[in-house]
XYZ file of C-alpha atoms in Angstrom:
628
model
C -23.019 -85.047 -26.390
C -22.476 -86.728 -22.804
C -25.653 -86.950 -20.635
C -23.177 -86.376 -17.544
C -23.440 -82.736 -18.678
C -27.138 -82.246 -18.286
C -26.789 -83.945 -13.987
C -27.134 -80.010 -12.997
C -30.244 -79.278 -15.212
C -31.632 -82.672 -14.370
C -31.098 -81.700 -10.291
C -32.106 -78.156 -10.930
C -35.379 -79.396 -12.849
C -36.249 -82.501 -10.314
C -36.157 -79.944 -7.268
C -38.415 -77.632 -8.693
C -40.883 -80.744 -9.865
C -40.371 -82.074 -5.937
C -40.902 -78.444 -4.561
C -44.434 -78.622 -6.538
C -45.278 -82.065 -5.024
C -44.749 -80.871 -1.625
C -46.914 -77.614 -2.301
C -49.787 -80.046 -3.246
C -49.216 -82.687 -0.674
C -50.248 -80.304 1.126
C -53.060 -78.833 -0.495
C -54.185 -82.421 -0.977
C -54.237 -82.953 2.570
C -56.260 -79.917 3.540
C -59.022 -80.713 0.905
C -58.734 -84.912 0.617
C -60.994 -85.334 -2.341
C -59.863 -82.229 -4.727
C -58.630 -83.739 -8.164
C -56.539 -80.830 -9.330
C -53.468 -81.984 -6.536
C -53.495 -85.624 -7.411
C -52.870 -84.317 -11.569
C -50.148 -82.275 -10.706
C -48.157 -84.309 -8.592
C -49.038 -87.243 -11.117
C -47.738 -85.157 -13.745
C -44.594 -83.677 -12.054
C -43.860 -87.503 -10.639
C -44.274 -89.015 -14.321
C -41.645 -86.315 -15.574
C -39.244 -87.331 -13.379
C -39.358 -90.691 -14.226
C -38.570 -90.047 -17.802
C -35.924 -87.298 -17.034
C -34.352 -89.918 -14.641
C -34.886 -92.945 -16.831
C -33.471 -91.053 -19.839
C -29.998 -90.208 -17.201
C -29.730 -93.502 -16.367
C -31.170 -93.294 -12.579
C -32.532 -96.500 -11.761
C -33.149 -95.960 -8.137
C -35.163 -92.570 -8.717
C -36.692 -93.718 -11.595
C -38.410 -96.852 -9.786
C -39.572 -95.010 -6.847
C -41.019 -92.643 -8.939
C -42.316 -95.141 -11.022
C -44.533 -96.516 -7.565
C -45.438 -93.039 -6.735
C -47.109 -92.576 -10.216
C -48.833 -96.169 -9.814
C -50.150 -95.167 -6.701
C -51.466 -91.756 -7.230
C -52.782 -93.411 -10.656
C -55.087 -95.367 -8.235
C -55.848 -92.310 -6.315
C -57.061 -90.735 -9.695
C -59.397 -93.882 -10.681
C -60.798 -93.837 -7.311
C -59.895 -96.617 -6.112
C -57.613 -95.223 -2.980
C -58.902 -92.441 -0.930
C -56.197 -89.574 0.530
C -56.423 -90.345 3.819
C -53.850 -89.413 6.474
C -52.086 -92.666 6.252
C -51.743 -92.511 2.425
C -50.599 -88.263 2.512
C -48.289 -89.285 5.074
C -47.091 -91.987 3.027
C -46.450 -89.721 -0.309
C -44.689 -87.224 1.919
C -42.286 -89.722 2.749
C -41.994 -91.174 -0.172
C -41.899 -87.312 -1.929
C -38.272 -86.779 0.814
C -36.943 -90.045 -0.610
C -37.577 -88.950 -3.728
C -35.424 -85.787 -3.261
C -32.795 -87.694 -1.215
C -32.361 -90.187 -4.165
C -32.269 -87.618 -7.139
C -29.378 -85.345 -5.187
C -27.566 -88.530 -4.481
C -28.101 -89.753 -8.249
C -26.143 -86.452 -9.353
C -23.593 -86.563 -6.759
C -22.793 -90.360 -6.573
C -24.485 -92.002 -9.958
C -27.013 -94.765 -9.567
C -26.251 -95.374 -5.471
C -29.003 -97.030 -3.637
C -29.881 -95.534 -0.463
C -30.888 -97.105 2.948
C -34.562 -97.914 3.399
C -35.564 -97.501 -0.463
C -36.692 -101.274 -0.726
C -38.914 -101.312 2.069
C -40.575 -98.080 1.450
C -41.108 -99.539 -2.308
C -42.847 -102.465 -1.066
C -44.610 -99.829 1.114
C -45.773 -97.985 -1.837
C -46.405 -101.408 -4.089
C -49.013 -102.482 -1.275
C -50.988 -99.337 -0.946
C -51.172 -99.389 -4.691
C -52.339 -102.893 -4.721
C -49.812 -104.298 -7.035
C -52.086 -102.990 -9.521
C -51.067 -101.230 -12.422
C -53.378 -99.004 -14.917
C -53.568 -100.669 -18.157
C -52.518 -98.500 -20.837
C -55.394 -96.316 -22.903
C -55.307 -97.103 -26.669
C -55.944 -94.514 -29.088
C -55.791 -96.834 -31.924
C -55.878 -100.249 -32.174
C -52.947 -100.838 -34.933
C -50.382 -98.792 -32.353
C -50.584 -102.286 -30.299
C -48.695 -103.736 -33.800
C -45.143 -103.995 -33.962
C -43.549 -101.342 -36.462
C -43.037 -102.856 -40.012
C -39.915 -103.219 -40.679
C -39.555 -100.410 -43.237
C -38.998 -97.278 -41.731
C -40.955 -94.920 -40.230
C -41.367 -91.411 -39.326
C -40.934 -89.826 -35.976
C -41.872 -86.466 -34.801
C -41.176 -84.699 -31.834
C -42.124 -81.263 -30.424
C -40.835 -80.156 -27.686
C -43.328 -77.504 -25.421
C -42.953 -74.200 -26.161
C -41.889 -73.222 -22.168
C -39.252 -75.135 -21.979
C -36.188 -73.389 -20.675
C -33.648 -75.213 -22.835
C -35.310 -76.796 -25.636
C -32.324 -78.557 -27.186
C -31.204 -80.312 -24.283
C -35.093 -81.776 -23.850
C -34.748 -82.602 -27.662
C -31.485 -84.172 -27.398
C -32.436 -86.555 -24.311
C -35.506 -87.917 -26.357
C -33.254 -88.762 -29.383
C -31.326 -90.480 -26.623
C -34.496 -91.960 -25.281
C -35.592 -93.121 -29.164
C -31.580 -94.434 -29.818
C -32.449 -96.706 -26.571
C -35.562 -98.264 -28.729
C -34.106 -98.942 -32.263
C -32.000 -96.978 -35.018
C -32.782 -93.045 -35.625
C -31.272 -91.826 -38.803
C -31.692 -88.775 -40.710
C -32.305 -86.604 -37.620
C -32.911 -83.212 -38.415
C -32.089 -80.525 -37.645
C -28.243 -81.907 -36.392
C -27.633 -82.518 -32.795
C -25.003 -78.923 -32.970
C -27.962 -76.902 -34.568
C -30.120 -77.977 -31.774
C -27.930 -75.918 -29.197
C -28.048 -73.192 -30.976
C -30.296 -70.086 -30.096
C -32.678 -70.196 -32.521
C -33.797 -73.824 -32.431
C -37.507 -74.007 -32.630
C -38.597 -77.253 -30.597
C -39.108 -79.360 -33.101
C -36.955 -82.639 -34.434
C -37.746 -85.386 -37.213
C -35.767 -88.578 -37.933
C -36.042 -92.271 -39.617
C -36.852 -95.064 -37.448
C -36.666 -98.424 -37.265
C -37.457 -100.659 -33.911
C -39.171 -103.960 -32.742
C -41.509 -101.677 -30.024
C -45.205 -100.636 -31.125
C -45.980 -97.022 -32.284
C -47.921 -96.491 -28.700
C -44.475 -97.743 -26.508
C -42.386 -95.274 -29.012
C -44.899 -92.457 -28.259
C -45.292 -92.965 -24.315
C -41.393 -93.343 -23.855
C -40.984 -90.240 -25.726
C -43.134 -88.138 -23.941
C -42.043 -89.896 -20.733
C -38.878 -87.635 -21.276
C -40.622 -84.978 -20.125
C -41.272 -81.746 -21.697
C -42.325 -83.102 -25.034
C -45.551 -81.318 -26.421
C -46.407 -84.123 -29.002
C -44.502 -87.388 -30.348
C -45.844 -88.152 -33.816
C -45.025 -91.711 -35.385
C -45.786 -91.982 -39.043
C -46.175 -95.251 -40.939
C -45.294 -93.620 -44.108
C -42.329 -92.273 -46.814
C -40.535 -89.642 -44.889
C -40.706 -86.028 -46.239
C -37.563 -84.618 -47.756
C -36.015 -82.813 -45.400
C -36.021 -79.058 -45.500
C -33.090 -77.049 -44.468
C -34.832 -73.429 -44.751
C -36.222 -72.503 -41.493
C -39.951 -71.820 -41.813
C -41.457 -68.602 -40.219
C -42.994 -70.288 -36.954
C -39.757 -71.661 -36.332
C -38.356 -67.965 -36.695
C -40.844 -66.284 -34.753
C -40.566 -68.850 -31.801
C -36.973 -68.808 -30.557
C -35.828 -69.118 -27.192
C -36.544 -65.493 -25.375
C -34.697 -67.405 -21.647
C -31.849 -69.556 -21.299
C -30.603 -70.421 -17.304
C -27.374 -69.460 -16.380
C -24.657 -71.132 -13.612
C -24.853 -68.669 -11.086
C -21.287 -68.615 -11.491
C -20.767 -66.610 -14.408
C -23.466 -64.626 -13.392
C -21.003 -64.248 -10.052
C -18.012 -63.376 -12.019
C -19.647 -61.000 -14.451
C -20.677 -59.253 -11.053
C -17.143 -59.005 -10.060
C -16.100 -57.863 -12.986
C -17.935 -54.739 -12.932
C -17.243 -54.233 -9.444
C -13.477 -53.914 -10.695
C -15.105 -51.600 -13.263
C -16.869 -48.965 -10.828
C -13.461 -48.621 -9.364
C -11.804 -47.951 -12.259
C -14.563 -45.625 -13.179
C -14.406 -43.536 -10.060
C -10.484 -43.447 -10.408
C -10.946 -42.358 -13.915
C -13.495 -39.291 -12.711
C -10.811 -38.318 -9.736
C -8.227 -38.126 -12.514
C -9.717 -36.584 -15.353
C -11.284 -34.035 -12.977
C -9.361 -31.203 -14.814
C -8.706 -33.024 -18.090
C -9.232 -31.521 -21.583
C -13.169 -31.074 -22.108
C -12.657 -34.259 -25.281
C -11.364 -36.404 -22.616
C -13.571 -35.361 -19.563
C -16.941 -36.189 -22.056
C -15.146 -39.473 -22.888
C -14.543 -40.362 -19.296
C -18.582 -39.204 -18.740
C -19.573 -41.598 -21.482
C -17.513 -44.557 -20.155
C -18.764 -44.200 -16.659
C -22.872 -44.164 -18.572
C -21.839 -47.164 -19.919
C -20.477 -48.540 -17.036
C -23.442 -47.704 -15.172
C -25.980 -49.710 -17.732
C -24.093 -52.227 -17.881
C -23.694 -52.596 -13.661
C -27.837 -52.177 -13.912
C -28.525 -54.777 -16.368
C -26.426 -57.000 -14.523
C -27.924 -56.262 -11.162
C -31.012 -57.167 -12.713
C -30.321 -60.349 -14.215
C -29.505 -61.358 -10.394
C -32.506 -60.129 -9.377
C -34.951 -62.983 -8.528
C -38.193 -63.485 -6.116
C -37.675 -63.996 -2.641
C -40.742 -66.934 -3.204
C -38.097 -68.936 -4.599
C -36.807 -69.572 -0.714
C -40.322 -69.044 0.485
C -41.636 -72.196 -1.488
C -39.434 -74.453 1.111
C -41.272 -73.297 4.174
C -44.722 -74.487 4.028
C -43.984 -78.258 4.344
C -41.572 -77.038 7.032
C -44.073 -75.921 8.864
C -46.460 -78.291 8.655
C -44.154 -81.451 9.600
C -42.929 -78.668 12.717
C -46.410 -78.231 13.927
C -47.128 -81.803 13.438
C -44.033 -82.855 15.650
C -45.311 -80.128 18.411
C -48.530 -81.402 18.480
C -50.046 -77.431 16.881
C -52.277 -76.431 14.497
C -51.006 -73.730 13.160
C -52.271 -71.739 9.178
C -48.881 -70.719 7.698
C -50.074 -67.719 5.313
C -47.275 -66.450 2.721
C -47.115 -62.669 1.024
C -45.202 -60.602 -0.928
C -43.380 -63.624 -2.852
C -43.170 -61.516 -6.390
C -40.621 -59.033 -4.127
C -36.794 -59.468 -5.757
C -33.937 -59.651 -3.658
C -30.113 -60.225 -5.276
C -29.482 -64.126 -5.954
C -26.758 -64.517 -3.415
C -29.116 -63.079 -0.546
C -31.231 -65.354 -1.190
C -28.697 -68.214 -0.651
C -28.189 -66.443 2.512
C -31.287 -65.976 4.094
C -32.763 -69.457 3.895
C -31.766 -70.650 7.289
C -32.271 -67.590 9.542
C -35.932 -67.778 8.120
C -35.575 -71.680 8.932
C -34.758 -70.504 12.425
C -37.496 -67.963 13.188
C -40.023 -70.158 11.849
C -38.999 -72.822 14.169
C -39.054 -70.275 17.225
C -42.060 -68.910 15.983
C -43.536 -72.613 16.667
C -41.610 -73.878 19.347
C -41.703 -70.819 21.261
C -44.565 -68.415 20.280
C -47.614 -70.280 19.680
C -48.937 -72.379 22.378
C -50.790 -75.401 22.187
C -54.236 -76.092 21.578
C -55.118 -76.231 25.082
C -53.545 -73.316 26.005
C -55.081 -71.282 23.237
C -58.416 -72.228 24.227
C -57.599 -71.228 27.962
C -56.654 -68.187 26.801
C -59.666 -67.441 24.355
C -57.853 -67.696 21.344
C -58.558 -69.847 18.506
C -57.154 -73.403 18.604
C -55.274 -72.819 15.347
C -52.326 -70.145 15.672
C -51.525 -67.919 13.067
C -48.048 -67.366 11.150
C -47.246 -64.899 8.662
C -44.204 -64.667 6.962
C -44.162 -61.594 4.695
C -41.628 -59.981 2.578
C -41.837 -56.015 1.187
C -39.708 -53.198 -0.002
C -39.281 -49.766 2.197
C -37.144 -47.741 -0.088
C -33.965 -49.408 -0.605
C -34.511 -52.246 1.975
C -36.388 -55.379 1.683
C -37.704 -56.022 5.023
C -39.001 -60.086 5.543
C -41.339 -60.053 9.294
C -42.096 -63.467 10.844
C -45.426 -63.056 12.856
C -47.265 -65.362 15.149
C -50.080 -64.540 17.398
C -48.880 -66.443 20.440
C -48.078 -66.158 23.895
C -45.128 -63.490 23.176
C -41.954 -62.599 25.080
C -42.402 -63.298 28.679
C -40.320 -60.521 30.425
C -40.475 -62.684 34.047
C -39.568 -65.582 32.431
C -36.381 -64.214 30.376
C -35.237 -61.946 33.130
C -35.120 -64.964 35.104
C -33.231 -66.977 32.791
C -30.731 -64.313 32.567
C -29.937 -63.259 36.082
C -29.517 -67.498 36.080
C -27.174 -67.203 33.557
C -25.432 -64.180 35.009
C -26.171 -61.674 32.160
C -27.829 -59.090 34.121
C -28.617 -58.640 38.138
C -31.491 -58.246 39.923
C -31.081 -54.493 40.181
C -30.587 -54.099 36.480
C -33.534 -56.474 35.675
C -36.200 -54.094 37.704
C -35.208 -50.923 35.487
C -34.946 -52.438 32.573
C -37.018 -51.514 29.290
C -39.349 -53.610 27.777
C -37.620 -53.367 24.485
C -34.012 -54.349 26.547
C -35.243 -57.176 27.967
C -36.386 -58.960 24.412
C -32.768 -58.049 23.240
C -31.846 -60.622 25.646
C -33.002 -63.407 23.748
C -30.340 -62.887 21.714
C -27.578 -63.098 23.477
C -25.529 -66.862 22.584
C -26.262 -69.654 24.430
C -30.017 -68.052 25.589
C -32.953 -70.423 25.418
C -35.561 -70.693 27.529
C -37.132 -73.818 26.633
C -37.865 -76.292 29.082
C -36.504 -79.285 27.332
C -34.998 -79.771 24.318
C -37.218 -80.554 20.975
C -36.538 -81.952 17.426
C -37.489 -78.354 16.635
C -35.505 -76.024 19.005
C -34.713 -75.514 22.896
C -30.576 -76.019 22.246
C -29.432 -72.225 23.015
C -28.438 -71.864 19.298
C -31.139 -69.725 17.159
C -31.822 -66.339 17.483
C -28.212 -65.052 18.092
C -27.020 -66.814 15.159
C -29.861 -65.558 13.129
C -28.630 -61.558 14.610
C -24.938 -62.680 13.444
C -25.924 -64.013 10.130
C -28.102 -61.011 9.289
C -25.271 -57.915 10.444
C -23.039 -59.742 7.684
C -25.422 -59.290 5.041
C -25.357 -55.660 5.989
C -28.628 -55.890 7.472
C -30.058 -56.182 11.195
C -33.076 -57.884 12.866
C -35.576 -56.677 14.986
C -38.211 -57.821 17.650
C -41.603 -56.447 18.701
C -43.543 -58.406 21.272
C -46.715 -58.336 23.473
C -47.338 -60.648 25.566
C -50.486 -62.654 25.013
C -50.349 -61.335 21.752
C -47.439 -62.249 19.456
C -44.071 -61.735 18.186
C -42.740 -60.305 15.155
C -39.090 -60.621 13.851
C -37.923 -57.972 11.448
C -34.911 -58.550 9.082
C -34.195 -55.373 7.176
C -31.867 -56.271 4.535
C -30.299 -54.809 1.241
C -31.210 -55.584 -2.019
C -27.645 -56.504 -2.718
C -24.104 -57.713 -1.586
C -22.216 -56.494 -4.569
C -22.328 -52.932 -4.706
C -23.619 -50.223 -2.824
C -23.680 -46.400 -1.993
C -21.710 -45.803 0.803
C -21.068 -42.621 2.777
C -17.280 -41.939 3.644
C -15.898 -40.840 6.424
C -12.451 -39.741 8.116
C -11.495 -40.992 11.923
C -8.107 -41.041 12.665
C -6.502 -40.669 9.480
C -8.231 -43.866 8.115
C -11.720 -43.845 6.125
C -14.193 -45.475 6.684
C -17.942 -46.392 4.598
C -21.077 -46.284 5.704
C -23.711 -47.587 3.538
C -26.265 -45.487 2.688
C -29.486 -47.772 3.713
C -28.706 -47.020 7.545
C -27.810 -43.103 6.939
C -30.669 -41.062 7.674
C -29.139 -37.981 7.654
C -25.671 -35.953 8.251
C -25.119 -33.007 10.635
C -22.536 -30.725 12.192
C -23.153 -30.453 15.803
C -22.677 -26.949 17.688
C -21.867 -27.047 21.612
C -25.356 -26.289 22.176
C -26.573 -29.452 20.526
C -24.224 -31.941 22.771
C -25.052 -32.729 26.521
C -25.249 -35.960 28.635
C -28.196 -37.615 30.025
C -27.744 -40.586 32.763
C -24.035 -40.451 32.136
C -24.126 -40.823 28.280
C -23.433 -38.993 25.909
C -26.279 -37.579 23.484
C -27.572 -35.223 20.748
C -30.070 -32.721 21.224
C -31.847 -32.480 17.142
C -34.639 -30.865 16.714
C -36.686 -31.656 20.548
C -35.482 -35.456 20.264
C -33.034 -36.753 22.141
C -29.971 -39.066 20.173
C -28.040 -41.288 21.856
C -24.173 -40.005 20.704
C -21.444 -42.422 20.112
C -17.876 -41.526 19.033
C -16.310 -43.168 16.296
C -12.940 -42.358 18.022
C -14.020 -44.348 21.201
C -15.486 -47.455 19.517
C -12.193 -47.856 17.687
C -9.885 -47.351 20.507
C -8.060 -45.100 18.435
C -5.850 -41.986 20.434
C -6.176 -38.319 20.099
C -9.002 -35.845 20.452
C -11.788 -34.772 17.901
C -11.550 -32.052 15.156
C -10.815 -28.778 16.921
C -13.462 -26.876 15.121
C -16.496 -25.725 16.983
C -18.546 -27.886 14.803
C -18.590 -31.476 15.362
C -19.112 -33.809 12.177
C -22.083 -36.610 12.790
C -23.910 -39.425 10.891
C -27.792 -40.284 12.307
C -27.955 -43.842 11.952
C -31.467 -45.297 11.566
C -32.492 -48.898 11.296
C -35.980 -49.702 11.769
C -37.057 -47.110 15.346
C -33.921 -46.775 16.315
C -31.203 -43.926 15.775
C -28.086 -42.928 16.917
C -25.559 -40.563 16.112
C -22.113 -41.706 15.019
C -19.380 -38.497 15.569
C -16.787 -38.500 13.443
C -13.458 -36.244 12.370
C -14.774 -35.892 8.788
C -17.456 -35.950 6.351
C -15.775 -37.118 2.989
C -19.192 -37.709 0.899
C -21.004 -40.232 -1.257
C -19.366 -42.907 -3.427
C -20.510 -46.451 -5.096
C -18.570 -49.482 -2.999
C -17.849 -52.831 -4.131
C -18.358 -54.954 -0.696
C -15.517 -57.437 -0.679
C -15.855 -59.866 2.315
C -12.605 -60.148 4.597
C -11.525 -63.038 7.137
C -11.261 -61.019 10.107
C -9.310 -62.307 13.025
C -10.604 -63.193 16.598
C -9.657 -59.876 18.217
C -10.956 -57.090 15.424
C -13.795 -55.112 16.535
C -17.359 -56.758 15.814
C -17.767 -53.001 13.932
C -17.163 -54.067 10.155
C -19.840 -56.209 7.740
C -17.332 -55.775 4.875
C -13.955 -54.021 2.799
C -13.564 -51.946 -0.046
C -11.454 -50.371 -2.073
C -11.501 -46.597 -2.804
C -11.299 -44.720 -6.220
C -7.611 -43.880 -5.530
C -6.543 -47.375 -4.759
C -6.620 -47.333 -0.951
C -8.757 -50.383 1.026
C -11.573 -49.143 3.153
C -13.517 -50.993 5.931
C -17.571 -51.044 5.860
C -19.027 -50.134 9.187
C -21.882 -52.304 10.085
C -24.783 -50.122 11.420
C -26.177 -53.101 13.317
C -23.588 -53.463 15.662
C -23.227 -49.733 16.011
C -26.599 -49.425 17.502
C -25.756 -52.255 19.835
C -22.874 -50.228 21.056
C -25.218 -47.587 21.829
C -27.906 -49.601 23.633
């Protein structure tokens, strides 16, 4: 076995350790004299030194190394977590990131600035270092040199128990000579390996430097070194070891990927084989019924594997905020809920930096300074929520802040500068129209530009990014008040249920998280307020767009009396979509498509239809920005 294998689970494992050092940085640096932070980042700082030392990563293992000496100090007493020291850590915590991606990616490379923020770390630690604790006095002896007995459990949690196993025979190989290792380096990849590994050893180093650069590995429950006859070994597995095997493995996201496409290819074929066998023999038709079942679990249980908590993203955001609001000169509580809420793996890829924008706005933007919060009445420290929850099919994320909110004088102004609307059309406008505006490309209204924001690029980007997840964003604001941003997204790119339609000969799909409803419209119910066309349903008035019109296709509608229309509804707003046919509900596999730079900003998507034809998605989003 190559170590050169494991650089993915070593970079996959480090971030998650660094992600838990930034969570209590900052929990450290809200409550300076709480224990519990200074343990856990000691502990996920010493496991990265052995997982690093054990790869070979001299660069990440020695500024780990003076992390763990000085938060060792911190946990004798001896240093106090002052600002200067917290500020210290977090820099040392984003070299410490830097220099484990760069490890993977590049091998042992040394980056700029890691010497002097080493001595940095070497004089706030004193040059001191803890002297080891002794549990017995005869572990400071060198092993005799018969052999000896070593031990190892690995902890019962860990995701891939033979790899952890494997590095500390690696680890133990680097010491002295391990022979007899049971069970065999192939039988510890297999599923039902139990954690636990024995072998004959002989080495110069003490029992107590065998143990600690065992455990150092990380992930090792208990190292036992016995100064005795080994045991025969025993090839039956016991009971324990039976009862204990691995219930969760990780998975490249890859295969997880391609076993996603696979079934997409598999609903198509499955909705092909229902159109054909529609007036097969009744043996055939049930076969066809049971294959589609099947195909059905199987699309489920893969969805669900995907499946994982939007907190994953989330996690990233606190220590984004706080080094924001530090650079603004805020003071700002970032509260997080709804973390546990699931969202497909590849939206979560997705939606890391629109969230990374509206945060940024939020602060830049929204919540106003100290001073001006105390002018105001409000409390010096701004709040902002970021939330995430499911509304029937959608999982909608809000970004709230309680600051000075949309200032209609201010963006109208910026926009008749810009030429985007005259002074006429400003005075009539809507409240509702005029915060669309601050979406438009190139629209900022920040005095000066900021490490943070005040460039023109943002919240038209984030608007873009979110239609092509199939999704759209909304603002609410008051001034004085706050701002909220609303992405409404599906729980999946993959596959969806789509409603069809016919315009012009071609069809078209419309998924089914924007379709409120579907209706045939009489004369009665069709009529025209301020020059635009609309839909008179039940005492509310719908704005009415035609399909027909949008595409620039030629002809006129259906000739029948009644007119075919979809209600679209995302979030408040609706609109009716008229089209020349209803063609009902089907399951879509969403294929992305380079589009080229004069097709219709109209699709999110393509498809491909049960008899074999290609389909484009229509993107509700930007059909409701049509209408308005």
């Amino acid at each position: 076995m190559e170590l050169s294998q494991y650089g993915e689970l070593f970079l996959s494992e480090s971030r998650e350790h660094i992600s838990a050092i930034n969570h209590l940085l900052l929990a450290l640096e809200q409550n300076p004299g709480a224990a519990e932070p200074v343990e856990g980042m000691f502990r996920a700082v010493h496991t990265i030194k052995g997982m690093s030392a054990t790869m070979g990563y001299r660069v990440v293992a020695d500024l780990a190394h003076e992390m763990e000496n000085l938060m060792e100090r911190v946990r004798q007493g001896r240093a106090s977590a002052g600002p200067e020291l917290v500020d210290l850590l977090f820099a040392a915590t984003d070299a410490l990131e830097r220099a484990v991606e760069l490890a993977v990616e590049e091998g042992d490379a040394q980056q700029p600035g890691i010497d002097a923020l080493l001595a940095r770390l070497r004089a706030a630690a004193g040059h001191e270092q803890a002297a080891p604790r002794h549990e017995e006095t005869h572990d400071d002896a060198p092993v005799a040199e018969g052999a000896v007995l070593v031990r190892i459990r690995v902890a019962p949690d860990s995701p891939l128990p033979g790899v952890r196993a494997f590095l500390a025979l690696r680890r133990a190989r680097e010491l002295g000579t391990a022979t007899a290792v049971h069970p065999s380096e192939a039988a510890m990849q297999e599923e039902g390996f139990d954690g636990a590994v024995r072998f004959v050893f002989q080495t110069s180093h003490t029992p107590h430097e065998v143990r600690e650069a065992l455990l150092a590995v990380g992930e090792i429950a208990e190292v036992e070194v016995r100064e005795s006859r080994p045991e025969p070994v025993i090839e039956a597995e016991s009971a324990a070891g039976a009862a204990s095997k691995v219930r969760n493995i990780r998975v490249d996201l890859r295969r997880l990927d391609a076993l996603m496409n696979g079934v997409g290819e598999l609903v198509i074929v499955r909705d092909r084989l229902r159109r054909l066998a529609g007036g097969a023999e009744p043996e055939l038709a049930e076969a066809v019924d049971q294959a589609s079942r099947l195909v059905g679990e199987l699309q489920a249980e893969i969805m669900r594997a995907r499946m994982a908590p939007v907190g994953q993203v989330f996690d990233r955001f606190p220590r984004l905020v706080r080094d924001a609001a530090r650079s603004l000169g805020k003071k700002v509580e970032f509260v997080m809920e709804g973390e546990e809420i699931e969202l497909d793996r590849s939206m979560l890829d997705e939606i890391g930096d629109p969230l990374v924008h509206l945060l940024r706005n939020a602060l830049d933007h929204g919540i106003e300074s100290p001073a001006e919060r105390r002018a105001a009445g409000k409390p010096e420290t701004g709040t902002l929520l970021l939330s995430a929850a499911r509304e029937r099919s959608r999982i909608v994320i809000r970004v709230e802040e309680d600051g000075r909110g949309i200032q209609r004088e201010r963006v109208l102004r910026k926009a008749f500068s810009l030429g985007l609307v005259t002074e006429a059309e400003a005075g009539t406008m809507a409240d509702e129209e005029v915060q669309r505006l601050v979406m438009r490309p190139g629209f900022s209204t920040a005095e000066k530009v900021t490490d943070v924001s005040g460039r023109g690029v943002g919240l038209d980007v984030v608007a873009t990014r979110v239609r092509a997840l199939g999704g759209m964003l909304e603002i609410e604001s008051e001034e004085g008040r706050g701002t909220v941003f609303t992405l409404q997204l599906p729980q999946t790119l993959a596959i969806v249920r789509a409603l069809l339609v016919r315009q012009s000969g071609e069809t078209y799909a419309l998924p089914l998280t924007h379709v409120g409803e579907t209706v045939h419209l009489v004369e009665g119910e069709v009529g025209t307020v301020k020059g635009r066309s609309v839909a008179f349903l039940r005492d509310e008035v719908v704005p009415l767009l035609a399909l027909r019109a949008l595409l620039g296709t030629n002809g006129s509608g259906p000739e029948s009396h009644k007119r075919p229309a979809v209600l679209l509804e995302v979030g408040d707003q609706r609109v009716g979509l008229e089209v020349d046919a209803l063609l009902g509900q089907q399951e879509i596999v969403v294929k992305s498509f380079d589009a080229t730079a004069d097709t219709l900003r109209l699709f999110s998507g393509a498809t491909i239809l049960s008899d074999g034809r290609p389909a484009l998605i229509l993107d509700a989003g930007s059909l409701l920005g049509a209408a308005s």
